[in-house]
XYZ file of N, CA and C in Angstrom:
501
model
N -113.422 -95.690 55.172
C -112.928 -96.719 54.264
C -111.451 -96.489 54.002
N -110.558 -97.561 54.088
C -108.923 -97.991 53.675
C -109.115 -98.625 52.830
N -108.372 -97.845 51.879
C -108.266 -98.685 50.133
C -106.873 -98.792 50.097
N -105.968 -100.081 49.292
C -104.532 -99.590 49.537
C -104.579 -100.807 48.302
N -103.854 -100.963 46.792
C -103.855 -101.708 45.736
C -102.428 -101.802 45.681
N -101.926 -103.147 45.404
C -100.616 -103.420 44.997
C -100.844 -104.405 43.771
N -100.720 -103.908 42.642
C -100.665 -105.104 41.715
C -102.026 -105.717 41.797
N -101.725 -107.138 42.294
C -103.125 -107.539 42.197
C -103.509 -107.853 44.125
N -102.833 -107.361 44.795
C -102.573 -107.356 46.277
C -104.086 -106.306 46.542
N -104.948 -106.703 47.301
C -105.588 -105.540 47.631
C -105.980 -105.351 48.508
N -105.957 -104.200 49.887
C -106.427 -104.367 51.343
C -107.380 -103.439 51.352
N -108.757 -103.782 51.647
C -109.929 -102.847 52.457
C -110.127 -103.067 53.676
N -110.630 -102.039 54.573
C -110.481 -101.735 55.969
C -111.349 -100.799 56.139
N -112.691 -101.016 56.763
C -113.964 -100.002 56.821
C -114.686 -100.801 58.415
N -114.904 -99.946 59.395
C -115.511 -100.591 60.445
C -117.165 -100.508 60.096
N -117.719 -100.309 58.859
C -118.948 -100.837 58.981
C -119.112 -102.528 58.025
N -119.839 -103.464 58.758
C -119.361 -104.389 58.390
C -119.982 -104.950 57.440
N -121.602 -104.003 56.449
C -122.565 -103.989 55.941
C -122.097 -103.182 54.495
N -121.416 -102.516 54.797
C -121.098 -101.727 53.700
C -119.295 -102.982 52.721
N -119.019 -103.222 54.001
C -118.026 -104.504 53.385
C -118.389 -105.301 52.683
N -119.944 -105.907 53.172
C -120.476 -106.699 52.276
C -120.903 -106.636 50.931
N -121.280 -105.123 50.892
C -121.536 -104.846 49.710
C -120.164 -104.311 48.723
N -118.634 -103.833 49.559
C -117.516 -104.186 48.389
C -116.901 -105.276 47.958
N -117.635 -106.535 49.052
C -117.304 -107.452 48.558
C -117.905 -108.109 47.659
N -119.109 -107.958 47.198
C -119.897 -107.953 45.875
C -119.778 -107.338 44.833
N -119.302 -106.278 45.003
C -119.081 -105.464 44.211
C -117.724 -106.179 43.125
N -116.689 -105.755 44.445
C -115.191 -106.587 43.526
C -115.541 -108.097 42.834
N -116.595 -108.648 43.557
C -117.255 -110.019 42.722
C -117.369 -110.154 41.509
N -118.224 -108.767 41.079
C -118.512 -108.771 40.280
C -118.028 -108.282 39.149
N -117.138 -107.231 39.447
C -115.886 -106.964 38.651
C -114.902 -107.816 38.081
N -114.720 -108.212 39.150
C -113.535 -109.934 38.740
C -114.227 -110.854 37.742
N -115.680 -110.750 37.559
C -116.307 -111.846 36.976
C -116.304 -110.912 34.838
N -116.903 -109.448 35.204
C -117.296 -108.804 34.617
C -115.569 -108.825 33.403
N -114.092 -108.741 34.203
C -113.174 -109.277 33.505
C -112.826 -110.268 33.365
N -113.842 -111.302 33.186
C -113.423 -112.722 32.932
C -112.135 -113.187 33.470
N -111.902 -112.693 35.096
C -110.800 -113.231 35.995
C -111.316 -113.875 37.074
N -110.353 -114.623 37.699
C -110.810 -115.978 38.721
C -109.871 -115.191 40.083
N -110.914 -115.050 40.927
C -110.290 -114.743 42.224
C -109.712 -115.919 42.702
N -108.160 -116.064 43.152
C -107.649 -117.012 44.106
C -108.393 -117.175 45.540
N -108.972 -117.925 45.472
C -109.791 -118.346 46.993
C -108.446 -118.854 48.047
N -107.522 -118.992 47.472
C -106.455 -119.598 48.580
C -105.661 -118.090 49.443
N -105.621 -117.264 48.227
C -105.047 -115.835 48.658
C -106.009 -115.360 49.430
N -107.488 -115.470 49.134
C -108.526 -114.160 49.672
C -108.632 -114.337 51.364
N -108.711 -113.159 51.597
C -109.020 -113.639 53.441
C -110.411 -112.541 53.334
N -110.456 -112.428 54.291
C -112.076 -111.831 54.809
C -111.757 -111.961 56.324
N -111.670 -111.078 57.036
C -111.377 -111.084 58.571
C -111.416 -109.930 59.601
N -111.912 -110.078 60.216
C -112.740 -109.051 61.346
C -112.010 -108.854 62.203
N -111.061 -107.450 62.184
C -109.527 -106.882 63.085
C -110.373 -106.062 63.666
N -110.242 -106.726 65.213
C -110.399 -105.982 66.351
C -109.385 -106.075 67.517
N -109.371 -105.575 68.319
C -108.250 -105.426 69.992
C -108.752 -106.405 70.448
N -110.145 -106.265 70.850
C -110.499 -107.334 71.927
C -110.478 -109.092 71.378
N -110.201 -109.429 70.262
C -110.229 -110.868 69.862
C -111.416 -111.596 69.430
N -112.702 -110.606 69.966
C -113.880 -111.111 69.681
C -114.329 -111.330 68.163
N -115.328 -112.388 68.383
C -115.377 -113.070 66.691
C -117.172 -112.582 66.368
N -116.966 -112.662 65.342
C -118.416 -112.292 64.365
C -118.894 -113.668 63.982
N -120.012 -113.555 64.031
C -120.780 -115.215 63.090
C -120.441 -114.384 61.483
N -120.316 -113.807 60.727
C -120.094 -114.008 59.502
C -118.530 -114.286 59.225
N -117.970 -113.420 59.953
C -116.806 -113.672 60.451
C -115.761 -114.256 61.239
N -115.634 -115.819 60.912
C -115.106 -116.292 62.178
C -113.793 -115.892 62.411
N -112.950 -115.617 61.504
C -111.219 -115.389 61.463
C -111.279 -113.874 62.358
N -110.827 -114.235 63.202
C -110.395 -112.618 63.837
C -109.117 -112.383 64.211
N -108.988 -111.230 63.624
C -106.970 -111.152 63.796
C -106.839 -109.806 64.365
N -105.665 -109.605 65.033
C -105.397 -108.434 65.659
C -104.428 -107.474 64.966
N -103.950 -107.794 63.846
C -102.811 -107.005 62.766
C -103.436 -107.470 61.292
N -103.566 -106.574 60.595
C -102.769 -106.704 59.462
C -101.858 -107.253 58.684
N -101.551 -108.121 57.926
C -100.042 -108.452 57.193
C -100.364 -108.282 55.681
N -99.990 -107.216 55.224
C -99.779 -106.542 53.786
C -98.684 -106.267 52.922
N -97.742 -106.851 52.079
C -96.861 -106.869 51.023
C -95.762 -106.661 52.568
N -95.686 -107.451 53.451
C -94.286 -107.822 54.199
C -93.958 -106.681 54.753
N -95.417 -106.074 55.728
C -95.691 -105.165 56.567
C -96.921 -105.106 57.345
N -96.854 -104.821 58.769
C -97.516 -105.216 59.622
C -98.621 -104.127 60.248
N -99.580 -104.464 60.613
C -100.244 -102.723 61.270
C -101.121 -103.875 62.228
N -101.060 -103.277 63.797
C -102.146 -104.049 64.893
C -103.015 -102.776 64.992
N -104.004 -103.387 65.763
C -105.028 -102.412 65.807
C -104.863 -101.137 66.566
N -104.009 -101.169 67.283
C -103.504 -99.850 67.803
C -102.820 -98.404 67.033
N -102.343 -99.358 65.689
C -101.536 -98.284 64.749
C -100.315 -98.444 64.621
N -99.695 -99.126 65.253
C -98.480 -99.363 65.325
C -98.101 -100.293 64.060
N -96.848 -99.788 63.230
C -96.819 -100.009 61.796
C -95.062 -100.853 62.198
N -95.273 -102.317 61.689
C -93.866 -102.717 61.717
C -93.709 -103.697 60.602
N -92.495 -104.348 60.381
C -92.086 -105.426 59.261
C -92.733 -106.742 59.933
N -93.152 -107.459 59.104
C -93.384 -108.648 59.209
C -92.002 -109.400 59.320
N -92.131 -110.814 60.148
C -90.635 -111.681 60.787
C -90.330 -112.097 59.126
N -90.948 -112.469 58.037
C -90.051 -112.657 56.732
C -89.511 -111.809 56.288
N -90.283 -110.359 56.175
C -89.726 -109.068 55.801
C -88.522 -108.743 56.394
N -88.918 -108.985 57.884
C -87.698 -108.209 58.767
C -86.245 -108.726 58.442
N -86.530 -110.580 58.749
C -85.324 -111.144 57.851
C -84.972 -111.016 56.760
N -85.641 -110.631 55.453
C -84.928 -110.314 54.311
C -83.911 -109.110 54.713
N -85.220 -107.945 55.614
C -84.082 -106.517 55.441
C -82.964 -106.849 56.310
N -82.926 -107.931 57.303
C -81.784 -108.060 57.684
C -80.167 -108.674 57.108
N -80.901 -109.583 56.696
C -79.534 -110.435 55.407
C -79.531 -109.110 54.627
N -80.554 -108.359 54.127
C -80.049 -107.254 53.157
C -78.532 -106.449 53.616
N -79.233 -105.995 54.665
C -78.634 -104.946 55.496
C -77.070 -105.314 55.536
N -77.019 -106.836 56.498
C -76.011 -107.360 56.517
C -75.232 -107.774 55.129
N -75.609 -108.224 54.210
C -75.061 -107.877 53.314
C -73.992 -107.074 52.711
N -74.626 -105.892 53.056
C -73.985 -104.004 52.588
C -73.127 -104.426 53.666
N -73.791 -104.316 55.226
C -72.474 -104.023 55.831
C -71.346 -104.842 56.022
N -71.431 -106.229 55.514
C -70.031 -107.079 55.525
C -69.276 -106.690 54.491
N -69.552 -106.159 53.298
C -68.902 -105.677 52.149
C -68.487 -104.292 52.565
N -68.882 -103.595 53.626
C -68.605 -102.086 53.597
C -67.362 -102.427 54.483
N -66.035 -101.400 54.378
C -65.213 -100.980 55.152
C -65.452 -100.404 56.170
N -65.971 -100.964 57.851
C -66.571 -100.286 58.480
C -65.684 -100.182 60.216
N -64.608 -99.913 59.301
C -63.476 -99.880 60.597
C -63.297 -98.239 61.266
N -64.032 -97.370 60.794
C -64.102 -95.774 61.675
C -65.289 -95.440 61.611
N -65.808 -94.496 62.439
C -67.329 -94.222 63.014
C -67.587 -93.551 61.192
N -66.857 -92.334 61.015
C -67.427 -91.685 59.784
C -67.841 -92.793 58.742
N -66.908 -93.451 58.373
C -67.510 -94.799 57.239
C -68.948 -95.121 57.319
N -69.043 -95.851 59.068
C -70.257 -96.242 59.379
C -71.490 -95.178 59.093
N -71.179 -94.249 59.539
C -72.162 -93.084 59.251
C -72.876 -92.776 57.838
N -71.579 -93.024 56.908
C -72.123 -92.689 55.862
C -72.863 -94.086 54.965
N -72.538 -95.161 55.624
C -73.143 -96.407 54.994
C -74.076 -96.342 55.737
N -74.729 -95.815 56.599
C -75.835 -95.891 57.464
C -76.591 -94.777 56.834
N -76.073 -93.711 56.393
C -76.849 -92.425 56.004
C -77.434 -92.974 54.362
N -76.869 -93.617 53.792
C -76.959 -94.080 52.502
C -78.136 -95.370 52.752
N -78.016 -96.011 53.441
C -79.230 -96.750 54.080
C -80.544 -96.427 53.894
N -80.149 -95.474 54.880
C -81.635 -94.868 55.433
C -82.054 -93.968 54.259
N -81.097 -93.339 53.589
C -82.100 -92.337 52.351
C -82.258 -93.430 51.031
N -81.387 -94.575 51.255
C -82.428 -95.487 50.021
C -81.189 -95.292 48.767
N -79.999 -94.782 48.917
C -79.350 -94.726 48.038
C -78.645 -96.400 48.120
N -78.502 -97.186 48.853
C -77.940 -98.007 49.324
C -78.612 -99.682 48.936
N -79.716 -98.947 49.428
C -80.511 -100.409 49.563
C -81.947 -99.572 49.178
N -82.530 -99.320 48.017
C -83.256 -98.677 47.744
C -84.807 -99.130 48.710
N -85.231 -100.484 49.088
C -86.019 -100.492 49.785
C -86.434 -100.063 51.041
N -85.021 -100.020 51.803
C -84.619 -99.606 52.678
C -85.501 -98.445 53.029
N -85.469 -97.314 52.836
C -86.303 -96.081 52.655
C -87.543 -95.861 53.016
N -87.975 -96.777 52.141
C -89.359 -96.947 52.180
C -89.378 -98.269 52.985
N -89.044 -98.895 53.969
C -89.220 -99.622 54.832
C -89.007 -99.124 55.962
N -88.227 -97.823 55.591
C -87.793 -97.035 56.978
C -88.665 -95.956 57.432
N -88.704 -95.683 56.467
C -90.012 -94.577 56.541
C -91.626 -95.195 56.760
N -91.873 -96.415 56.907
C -93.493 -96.675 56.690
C -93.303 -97.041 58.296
N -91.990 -97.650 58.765
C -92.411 -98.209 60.461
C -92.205 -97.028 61.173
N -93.489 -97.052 62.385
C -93.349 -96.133 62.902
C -93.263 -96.503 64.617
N -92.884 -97.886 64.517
C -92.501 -98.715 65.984
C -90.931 -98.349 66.186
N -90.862 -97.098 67.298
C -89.406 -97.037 67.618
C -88.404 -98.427 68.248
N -89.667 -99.463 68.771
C -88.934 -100.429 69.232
C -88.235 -101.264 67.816
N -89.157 -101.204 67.235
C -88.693 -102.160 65.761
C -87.799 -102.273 65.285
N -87.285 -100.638 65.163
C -86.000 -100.300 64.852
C -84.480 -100.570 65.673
N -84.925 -100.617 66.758
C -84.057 -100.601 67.735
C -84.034 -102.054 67.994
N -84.473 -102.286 68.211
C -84.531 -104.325 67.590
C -83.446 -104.804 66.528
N -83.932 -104.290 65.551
C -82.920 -104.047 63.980
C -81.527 -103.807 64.251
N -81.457 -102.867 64.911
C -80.035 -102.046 65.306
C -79.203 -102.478 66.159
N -80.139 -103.388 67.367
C -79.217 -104.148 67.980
C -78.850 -105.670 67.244
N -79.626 -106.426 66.445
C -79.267 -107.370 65.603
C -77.845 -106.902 64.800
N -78.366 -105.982 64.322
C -76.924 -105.568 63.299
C -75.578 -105.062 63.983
N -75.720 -104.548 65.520
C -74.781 -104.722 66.272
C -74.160 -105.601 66.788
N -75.128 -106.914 66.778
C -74.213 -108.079 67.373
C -73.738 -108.995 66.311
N -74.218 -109.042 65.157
C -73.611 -109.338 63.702
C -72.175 -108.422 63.600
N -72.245 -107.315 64.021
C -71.129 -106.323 63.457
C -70.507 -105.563 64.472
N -69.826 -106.534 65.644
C -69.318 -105.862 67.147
C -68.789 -104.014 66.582
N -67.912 -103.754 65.522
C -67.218 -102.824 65.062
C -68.003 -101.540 65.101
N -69.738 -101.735 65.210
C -70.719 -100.369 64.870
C -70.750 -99.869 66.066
N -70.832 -99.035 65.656
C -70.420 -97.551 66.482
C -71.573 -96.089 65.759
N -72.198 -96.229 64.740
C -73.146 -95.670 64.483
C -74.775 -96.717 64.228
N -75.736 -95.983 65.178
C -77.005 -96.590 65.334
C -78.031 -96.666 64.222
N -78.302 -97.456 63.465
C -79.344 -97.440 62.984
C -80.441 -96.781 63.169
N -81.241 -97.161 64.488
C -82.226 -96.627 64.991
C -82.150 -94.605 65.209
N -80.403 -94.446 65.775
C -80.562 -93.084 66.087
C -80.762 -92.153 64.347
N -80.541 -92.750 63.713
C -80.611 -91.808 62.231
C -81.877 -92.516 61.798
N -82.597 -93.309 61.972
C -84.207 -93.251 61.515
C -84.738 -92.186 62.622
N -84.277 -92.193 63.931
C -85.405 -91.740 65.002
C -84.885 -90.074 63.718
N -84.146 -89.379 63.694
C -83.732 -88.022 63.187
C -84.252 -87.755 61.774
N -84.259 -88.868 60.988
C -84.843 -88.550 59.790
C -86.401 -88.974 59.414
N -87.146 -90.034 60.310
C -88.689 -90.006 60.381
C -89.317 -89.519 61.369
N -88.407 -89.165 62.275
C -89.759 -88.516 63.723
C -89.965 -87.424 63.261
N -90.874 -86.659 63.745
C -91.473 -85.307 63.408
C -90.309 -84.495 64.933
N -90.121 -83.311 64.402
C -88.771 -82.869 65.188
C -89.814 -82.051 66.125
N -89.626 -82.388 67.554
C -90.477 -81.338 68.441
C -89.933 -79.907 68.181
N -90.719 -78.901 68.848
C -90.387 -78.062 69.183
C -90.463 -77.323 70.690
């Protein structure tokens, strides 16, 4: 079982599909028990598998995840959702049209300030939850062709500060 609560945001994720049924009764009855009204427009119910195949209780079958403007497919692979990604991008861009980013050190340090969240506090924790090296590098070339002048990589200071360092 995957439990993960945001506010009133809530994702479960259990491959038995019997025991779902019964948290989904459960939270039923809770919601009722606080005299609150589940949004039927928000609720999904949907059966994430690789192969695409559908369930009779389940007809919606999806191959990702999309949770508070973050993505997970069934493989594991953890990235931003295309609204997310565009916010962090206008974010990003943002900082860096206001930053003085005419020598590599500048860049470095508006990039280092980035990535630890002093900058763009979400940042951080958007940097740290994807764990798609392409994602990033996606990101990095966007913000390179927005900003011909970069000369320090986005992607190379996430790959250094979230990969696990071989040995």
């Amino acid at each position: 079982l995957f439990y993960r609560r945001f506010g009133d945001d809530i994702l479960i994720v259990d491959p038995d599909l019997r025991r779902l049924g019964e948290i989904d009764l459960w939270v039923a009855q809770r919601i009722t028990d606080l005299q609150l009204r589940l949004n039927k427009k928000k609720f999904r119910m949907s059966l994430w598998n690789q192969s695409g195949a559908s369930h009779p209780e389940y007809g919606r079958v999806v191959r990702r995840i999309e949770y508070l403007g973050r993505s997970v497919d069934f493989s594991g692979r953890m990235f931003l959702t295309k609204e997310k990604s565009h916010q962090f991008q206008r974010a990003l861009g943002s900082i860096l049209g206001q930053a003085q980013l005419s020598d590599r050190r500048r860049q470095g340090a508006v990039f280092r300030k980035i990535v630890d969240g002093r900058l763009l506090p979400e940042a951080a924790d958007l940097l740290s939850w994807v764990n798609d090296a392409a994602e990033v590098k996606n990101l990095s070339h966007i913000l390179q062709k927005k900003f011909p002048a970069l000369r320090v990589s986005l992607h190379d200071l996430w790959i250094r500060k979230f990969t696990p360092k071989r040995r």
